[in-house]
XYZ file of C-alpha atoms in Angstrom:
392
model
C 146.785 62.413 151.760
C 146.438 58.788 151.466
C 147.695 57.059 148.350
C 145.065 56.635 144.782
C 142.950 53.747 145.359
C 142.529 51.510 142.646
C 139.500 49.218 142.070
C 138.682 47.326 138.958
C 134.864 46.798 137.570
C 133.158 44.768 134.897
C 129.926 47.067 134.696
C 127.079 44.805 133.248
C 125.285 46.136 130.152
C 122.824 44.596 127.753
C 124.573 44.999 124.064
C 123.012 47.283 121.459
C 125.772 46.412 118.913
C 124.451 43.778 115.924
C 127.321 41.250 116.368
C 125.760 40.176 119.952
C 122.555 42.482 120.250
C 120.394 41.997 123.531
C 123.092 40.014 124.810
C 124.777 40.603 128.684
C 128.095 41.595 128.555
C 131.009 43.349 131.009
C 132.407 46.306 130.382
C 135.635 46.869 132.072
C 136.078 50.385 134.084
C 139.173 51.406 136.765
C 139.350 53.289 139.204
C 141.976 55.234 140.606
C 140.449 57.472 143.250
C 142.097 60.353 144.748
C 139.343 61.925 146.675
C 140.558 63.362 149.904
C 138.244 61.319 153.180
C 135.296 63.488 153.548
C 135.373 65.578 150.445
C 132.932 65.120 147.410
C 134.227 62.825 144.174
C 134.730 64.688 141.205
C 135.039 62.118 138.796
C 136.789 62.004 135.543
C 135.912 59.036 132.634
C 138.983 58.664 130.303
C 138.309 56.856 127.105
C 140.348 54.971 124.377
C 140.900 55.909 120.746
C 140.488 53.113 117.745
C 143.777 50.317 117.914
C 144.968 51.355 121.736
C 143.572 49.697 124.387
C 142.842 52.611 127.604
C 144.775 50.593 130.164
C 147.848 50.960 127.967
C 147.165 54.402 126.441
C 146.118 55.813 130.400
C 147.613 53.980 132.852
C 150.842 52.561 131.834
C 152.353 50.942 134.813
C 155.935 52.647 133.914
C 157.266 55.446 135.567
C 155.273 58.072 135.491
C 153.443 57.766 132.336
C 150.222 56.592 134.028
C 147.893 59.557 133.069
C 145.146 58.264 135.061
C 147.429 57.896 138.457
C 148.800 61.349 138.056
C 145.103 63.099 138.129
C 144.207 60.973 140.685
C 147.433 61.974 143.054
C 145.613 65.001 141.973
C 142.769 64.428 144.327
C 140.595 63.777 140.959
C 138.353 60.633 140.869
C 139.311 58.702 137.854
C 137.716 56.054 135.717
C 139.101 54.148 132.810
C 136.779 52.470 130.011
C 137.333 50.118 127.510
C 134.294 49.802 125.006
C 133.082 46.518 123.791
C 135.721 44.923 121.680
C 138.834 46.454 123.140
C 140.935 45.494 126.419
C 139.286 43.457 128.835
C 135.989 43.975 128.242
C 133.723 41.514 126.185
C 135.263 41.416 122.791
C 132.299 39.409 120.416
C 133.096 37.639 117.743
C 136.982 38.636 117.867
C 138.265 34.893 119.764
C 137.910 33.625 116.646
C 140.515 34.337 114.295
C 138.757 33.471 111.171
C 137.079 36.533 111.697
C 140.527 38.907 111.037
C 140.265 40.763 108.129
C 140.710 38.558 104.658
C 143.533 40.932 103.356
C 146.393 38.672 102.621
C 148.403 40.775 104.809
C 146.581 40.380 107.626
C 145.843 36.352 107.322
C 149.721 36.044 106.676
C 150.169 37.140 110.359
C 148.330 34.360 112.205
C 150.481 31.892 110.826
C 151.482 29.917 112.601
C 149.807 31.148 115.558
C 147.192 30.463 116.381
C 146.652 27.982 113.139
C 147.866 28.333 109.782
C 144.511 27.100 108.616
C 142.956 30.261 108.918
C 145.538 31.798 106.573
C 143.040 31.062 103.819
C 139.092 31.222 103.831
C 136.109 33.935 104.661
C 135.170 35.218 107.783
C 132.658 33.521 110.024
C 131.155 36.907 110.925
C 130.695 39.249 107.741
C 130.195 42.877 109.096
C 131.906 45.465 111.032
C 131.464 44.972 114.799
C 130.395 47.867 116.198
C 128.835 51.305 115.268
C 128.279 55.066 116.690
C 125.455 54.135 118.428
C 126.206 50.814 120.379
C 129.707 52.801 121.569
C 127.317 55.854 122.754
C 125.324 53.331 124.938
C 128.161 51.843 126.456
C 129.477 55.028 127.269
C 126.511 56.439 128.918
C 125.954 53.021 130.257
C 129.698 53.918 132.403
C 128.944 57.064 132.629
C 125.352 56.480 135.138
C 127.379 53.656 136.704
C 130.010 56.804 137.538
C 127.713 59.060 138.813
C 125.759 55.917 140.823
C 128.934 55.212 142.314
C 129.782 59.282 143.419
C 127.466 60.821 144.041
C 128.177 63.386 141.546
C 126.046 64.809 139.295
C 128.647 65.593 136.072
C 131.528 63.824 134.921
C 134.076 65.856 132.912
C 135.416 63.262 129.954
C 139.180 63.024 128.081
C 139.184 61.068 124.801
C 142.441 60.409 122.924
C 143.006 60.506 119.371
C 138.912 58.232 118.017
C 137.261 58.425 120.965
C 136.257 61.851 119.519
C 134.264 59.994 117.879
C 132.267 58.908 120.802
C 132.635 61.525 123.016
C 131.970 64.767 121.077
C 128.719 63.673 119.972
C 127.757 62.283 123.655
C 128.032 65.558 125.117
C 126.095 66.965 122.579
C 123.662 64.310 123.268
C 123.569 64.097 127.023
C 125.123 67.849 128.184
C 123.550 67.562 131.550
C 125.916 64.587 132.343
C 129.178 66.350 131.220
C 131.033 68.918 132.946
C 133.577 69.650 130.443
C 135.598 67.829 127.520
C 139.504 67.265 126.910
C 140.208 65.667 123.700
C 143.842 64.998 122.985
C 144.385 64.380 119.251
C 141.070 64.015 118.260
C 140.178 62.172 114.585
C 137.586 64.843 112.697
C 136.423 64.304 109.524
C 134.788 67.926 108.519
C 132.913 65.817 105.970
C 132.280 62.439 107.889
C 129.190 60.182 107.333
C 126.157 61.875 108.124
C 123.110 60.706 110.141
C 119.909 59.468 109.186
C 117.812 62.932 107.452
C 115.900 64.772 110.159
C 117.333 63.062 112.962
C 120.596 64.438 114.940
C 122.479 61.021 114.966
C 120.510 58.908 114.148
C 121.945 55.134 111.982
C 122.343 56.124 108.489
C 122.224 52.959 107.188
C 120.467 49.811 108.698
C 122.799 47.581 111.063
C 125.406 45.758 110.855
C 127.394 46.695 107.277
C 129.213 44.556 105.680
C 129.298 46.053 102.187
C 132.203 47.343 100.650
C 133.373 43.435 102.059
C 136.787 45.378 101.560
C 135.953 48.186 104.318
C 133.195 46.220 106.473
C 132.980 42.769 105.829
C 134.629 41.438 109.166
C 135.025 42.651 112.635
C 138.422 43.283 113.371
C 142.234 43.635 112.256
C 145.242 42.989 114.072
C 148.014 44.735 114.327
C 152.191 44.094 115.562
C 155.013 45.721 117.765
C 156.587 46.589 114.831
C 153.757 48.434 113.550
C 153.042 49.674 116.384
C 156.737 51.420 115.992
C 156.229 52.179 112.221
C 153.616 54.270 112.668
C 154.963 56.479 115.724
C 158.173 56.407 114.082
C 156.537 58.563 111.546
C 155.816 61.312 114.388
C 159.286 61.569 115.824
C 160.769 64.805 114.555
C 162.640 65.589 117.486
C 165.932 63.577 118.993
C 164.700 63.397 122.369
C 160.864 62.894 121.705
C 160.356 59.516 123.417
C 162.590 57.833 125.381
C 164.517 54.608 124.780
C 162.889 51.393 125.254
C 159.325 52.902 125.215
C 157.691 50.793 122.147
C 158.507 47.609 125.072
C 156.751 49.035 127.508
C 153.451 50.175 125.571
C 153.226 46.566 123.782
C 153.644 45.073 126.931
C 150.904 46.863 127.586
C 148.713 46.431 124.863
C 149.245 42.602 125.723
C 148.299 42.565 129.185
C 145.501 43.797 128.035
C 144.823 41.629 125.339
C 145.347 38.041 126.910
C 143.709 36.089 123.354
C 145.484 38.765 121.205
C 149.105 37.893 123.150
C 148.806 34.046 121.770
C 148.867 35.414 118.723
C 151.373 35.845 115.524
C 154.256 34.006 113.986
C 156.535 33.664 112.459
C 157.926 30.224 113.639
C 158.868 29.966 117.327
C 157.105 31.226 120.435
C 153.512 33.793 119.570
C 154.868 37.559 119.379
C 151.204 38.589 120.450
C 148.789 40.500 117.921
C 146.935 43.385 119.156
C 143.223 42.838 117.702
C 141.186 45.814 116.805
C 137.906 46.252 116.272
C 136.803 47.580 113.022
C 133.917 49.902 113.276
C 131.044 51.755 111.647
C 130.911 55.846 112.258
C 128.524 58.668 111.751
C 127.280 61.331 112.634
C 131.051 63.240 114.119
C 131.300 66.575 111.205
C 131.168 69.764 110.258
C 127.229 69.469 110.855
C 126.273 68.336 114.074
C 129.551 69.874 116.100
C 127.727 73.169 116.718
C 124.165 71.443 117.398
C 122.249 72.845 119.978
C 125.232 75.250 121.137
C 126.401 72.698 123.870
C 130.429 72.545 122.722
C 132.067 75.625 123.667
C 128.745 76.345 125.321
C 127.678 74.703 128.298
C 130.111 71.860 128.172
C 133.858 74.007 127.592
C 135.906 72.122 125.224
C 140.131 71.730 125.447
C 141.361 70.408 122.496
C 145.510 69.451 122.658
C 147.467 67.971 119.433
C 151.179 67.581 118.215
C 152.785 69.679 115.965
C 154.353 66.506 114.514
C 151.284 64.163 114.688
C 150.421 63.022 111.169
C 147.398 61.116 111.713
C 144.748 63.970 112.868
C 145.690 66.519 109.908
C 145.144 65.201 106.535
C 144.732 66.309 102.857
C 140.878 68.213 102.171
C 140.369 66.054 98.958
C 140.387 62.918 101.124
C 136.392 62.796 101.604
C 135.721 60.403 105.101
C 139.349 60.370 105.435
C 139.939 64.061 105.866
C 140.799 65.087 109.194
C 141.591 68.667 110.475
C 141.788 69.594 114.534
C 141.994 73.672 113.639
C 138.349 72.807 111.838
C 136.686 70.978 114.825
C 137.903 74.163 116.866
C 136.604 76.181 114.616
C 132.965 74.272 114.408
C 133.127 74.418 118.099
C 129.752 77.068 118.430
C 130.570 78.672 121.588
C 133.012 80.397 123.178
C 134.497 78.579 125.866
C 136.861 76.524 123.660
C 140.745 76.128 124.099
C 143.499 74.667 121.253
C 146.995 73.899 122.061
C 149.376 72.791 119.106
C 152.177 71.429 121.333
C 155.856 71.115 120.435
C 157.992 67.919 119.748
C 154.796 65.847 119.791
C 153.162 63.607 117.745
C 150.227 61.188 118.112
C 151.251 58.979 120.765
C 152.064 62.152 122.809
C 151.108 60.253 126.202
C 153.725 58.007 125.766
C 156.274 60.620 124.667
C 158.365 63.394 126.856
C 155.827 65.816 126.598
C 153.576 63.459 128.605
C 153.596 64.921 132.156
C 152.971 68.131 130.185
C 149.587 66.588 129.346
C 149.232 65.795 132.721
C 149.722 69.026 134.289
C 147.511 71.098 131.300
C 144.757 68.608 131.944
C 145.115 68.864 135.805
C 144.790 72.834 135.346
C 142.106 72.654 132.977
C 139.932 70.236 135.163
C 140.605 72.788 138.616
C 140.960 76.110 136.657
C 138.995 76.197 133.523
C 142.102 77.156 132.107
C 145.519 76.047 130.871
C 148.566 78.362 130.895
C 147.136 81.458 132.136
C 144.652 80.938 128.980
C 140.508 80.574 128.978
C 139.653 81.080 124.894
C 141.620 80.700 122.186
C 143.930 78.803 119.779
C 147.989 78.578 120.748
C 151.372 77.270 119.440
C 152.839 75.683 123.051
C 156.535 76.011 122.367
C 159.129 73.627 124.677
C 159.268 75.942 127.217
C 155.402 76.072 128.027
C 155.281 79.925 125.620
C 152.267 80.132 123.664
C 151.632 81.945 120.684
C 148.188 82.577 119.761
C 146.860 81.017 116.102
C 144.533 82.916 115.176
């Protein structure tokens, strides 16, 4: 068959989110299509999670780490989004970098670039950027453009690590649109922010917040390479988990798609490049409105893959908001078409690791087959070899 084809789109939208509300912005979607001439599209959205942008989480241009290439060799029809504020699509209010968090430790890093001015001050734009509902309208804003553009009449989705966030509760919300969900790493807090009484997800609050100041008082934080390697270092259990010179490649990344961000960052000498990310306001992703209306598990079969040595998606029950537990969403998951993988030598940045063309190949199988090693139900331990051994 003939190679992937790859277009880029900027998909107009009018914005829902506070920081820019009724405005027109883009929001940037590629393609890599693999449809075979004269078969039908089945087309497959891939979204981002909270700091990575999707161009550098699912199509790294470096060997073959490019999720989004390897389904489409696949013959799948594959579509990357990045929501407002993240990659190339219209980031409001984040060119400015008064508008970085206040934290000391965050001003420190814009000096000298792009002005050491900015080191002190407040923000010019007091409140989180966006919210639950603003990324649920740009995603089903991509997701009619999809099925506009195919012809189909489902899209199945695969969310990494926050985009949980956005696309658990979309399918719940619009299950005639989805043919099935693949969340790798997904954040769930059991006890997350509820939605407005007697609504399903409805705003709990009114729009935008920007009280605590400390939590939601500005629109975005930045982040470094060396962060960036901090933080995965604290996933690597194994010796041969990722491979040498990685951390380059992915902030490379991250910087291409970040062209404001990549100006960015001292100390003195030429900008290292900051990654900026937006800071957001959640609800309505818990223990309550998972099994709503029997559509996860039910008529939208949910896959669910994490790292044994991820320690961002597993955390302490006493934490409130910040307690997260993947064997709980499987287990609010209602019906009974529902999948778990705990995968060895993996950790949150699995796509990026050497277990990623094992991602590849267990999303390729669940996409065709409904099923990933030989399995259709259940919760496994995936051992090196590709053994399982069931959970529960």
């Amino acid at each position: 068959m003939a190679a992937p084809v790859l277009t880029d789109y900027h998909v107009d939208h009018t914005s829902t989110n506070p920081a820019n509300a009724g405005a027109p912005v883009k929001l940037f979607v590629r393609r890599r299509n693999g449809t075979p001439t004269g078969q039908p599209s089945r087309p497959v959205l891939m979204l981002h999670g909270r700091s990575v942008p999707a161009l550098a989480g699912f199509d790294l241009p470096y060997k073959k780490y490019s999720w989004a290439e390897e389904l489409a060799k696949a013959k799948f029809d594959v579509f990357v989004m990045e929501l407002q504020g993240s990659g190339l699509s219209t980031r409001p209010m984040m060119d400015d970098p008064k508008n970085v968090s206040p934290a000391p430790a965050q001003r420190q890093l814009l000096v000298p670039h792009p002005d050491a001015s900015v080191y002190l001050g407040p923000v010019d734009y007091a409140a989180q950027l966006n919210n639950s509902q603003s990324d649920w309208d740009e995603v089903d804003k991509v997701v009619d453009f999809i099925l506009g553009q195919t012809g189909a009449a489902e899209v199945d989705l695969i969310g990494w690590s926050a985009a949980a966030q956005q696309f658990g509760p979309y399918a719940i919300q619009h299950p005639a649109k989805v043919r099935s969900l693949f969340l790798l790493a997904p954040i769930f807090p059991p006890q997350g922010r509820a939605s407005k009484p007697g609504t399903d997800f409805g705003a709990p609050v009114p729009l935008p917040v920007s009280t605590p100041p400390a939590a939601f008082g500005y629109p975005m934080t930045v982040g470094t390479k060396a962060g960036l390697d901090l933080a995965w270092g604290k996933d690597l259990k194994c010796p041969d988990q990722r491979e040498p010179g990685i951390v380059d490649e992915v902030w490379k990344a991250i910087m291409a798609a970040d062209p404001v961000g990549a100006t960015w960052g001292g100390p003195a000498g030429p900008p290292q490049g900051l990654n900026r990310i937006r800071n957001s306001y959640w609800w309505g992703w818990n223990a309550t409105t998972v099994p709503l209306h029997g559509v996860l598990g039910g008529s939208v079969p949910v896959c669910i893959v994490y790292g044994e040595n991820d320690t961002i998606v597993n955390t302490s029950s006493d934490l409130g908001l910040l307690y997260f537990s993947v064997p709980e969403l499987y287990r609010r998951i209602p019906g009974p078409d529902k999948l778990m993988f705990r995968i060895a030598c993996a950790g949150h940045q699995a796509p990026w690791e050497r277990v990623a063309n094992d991602l590849h190949t267990m999303s390729e199988h669940w996409l065709k087959l409904g099923k990933v090693e030989g399995a259709t139900t259940g919760s496994y331990y995936r051992d090196e070899d590709g053994a399982l051994t069931p959970l529960e």
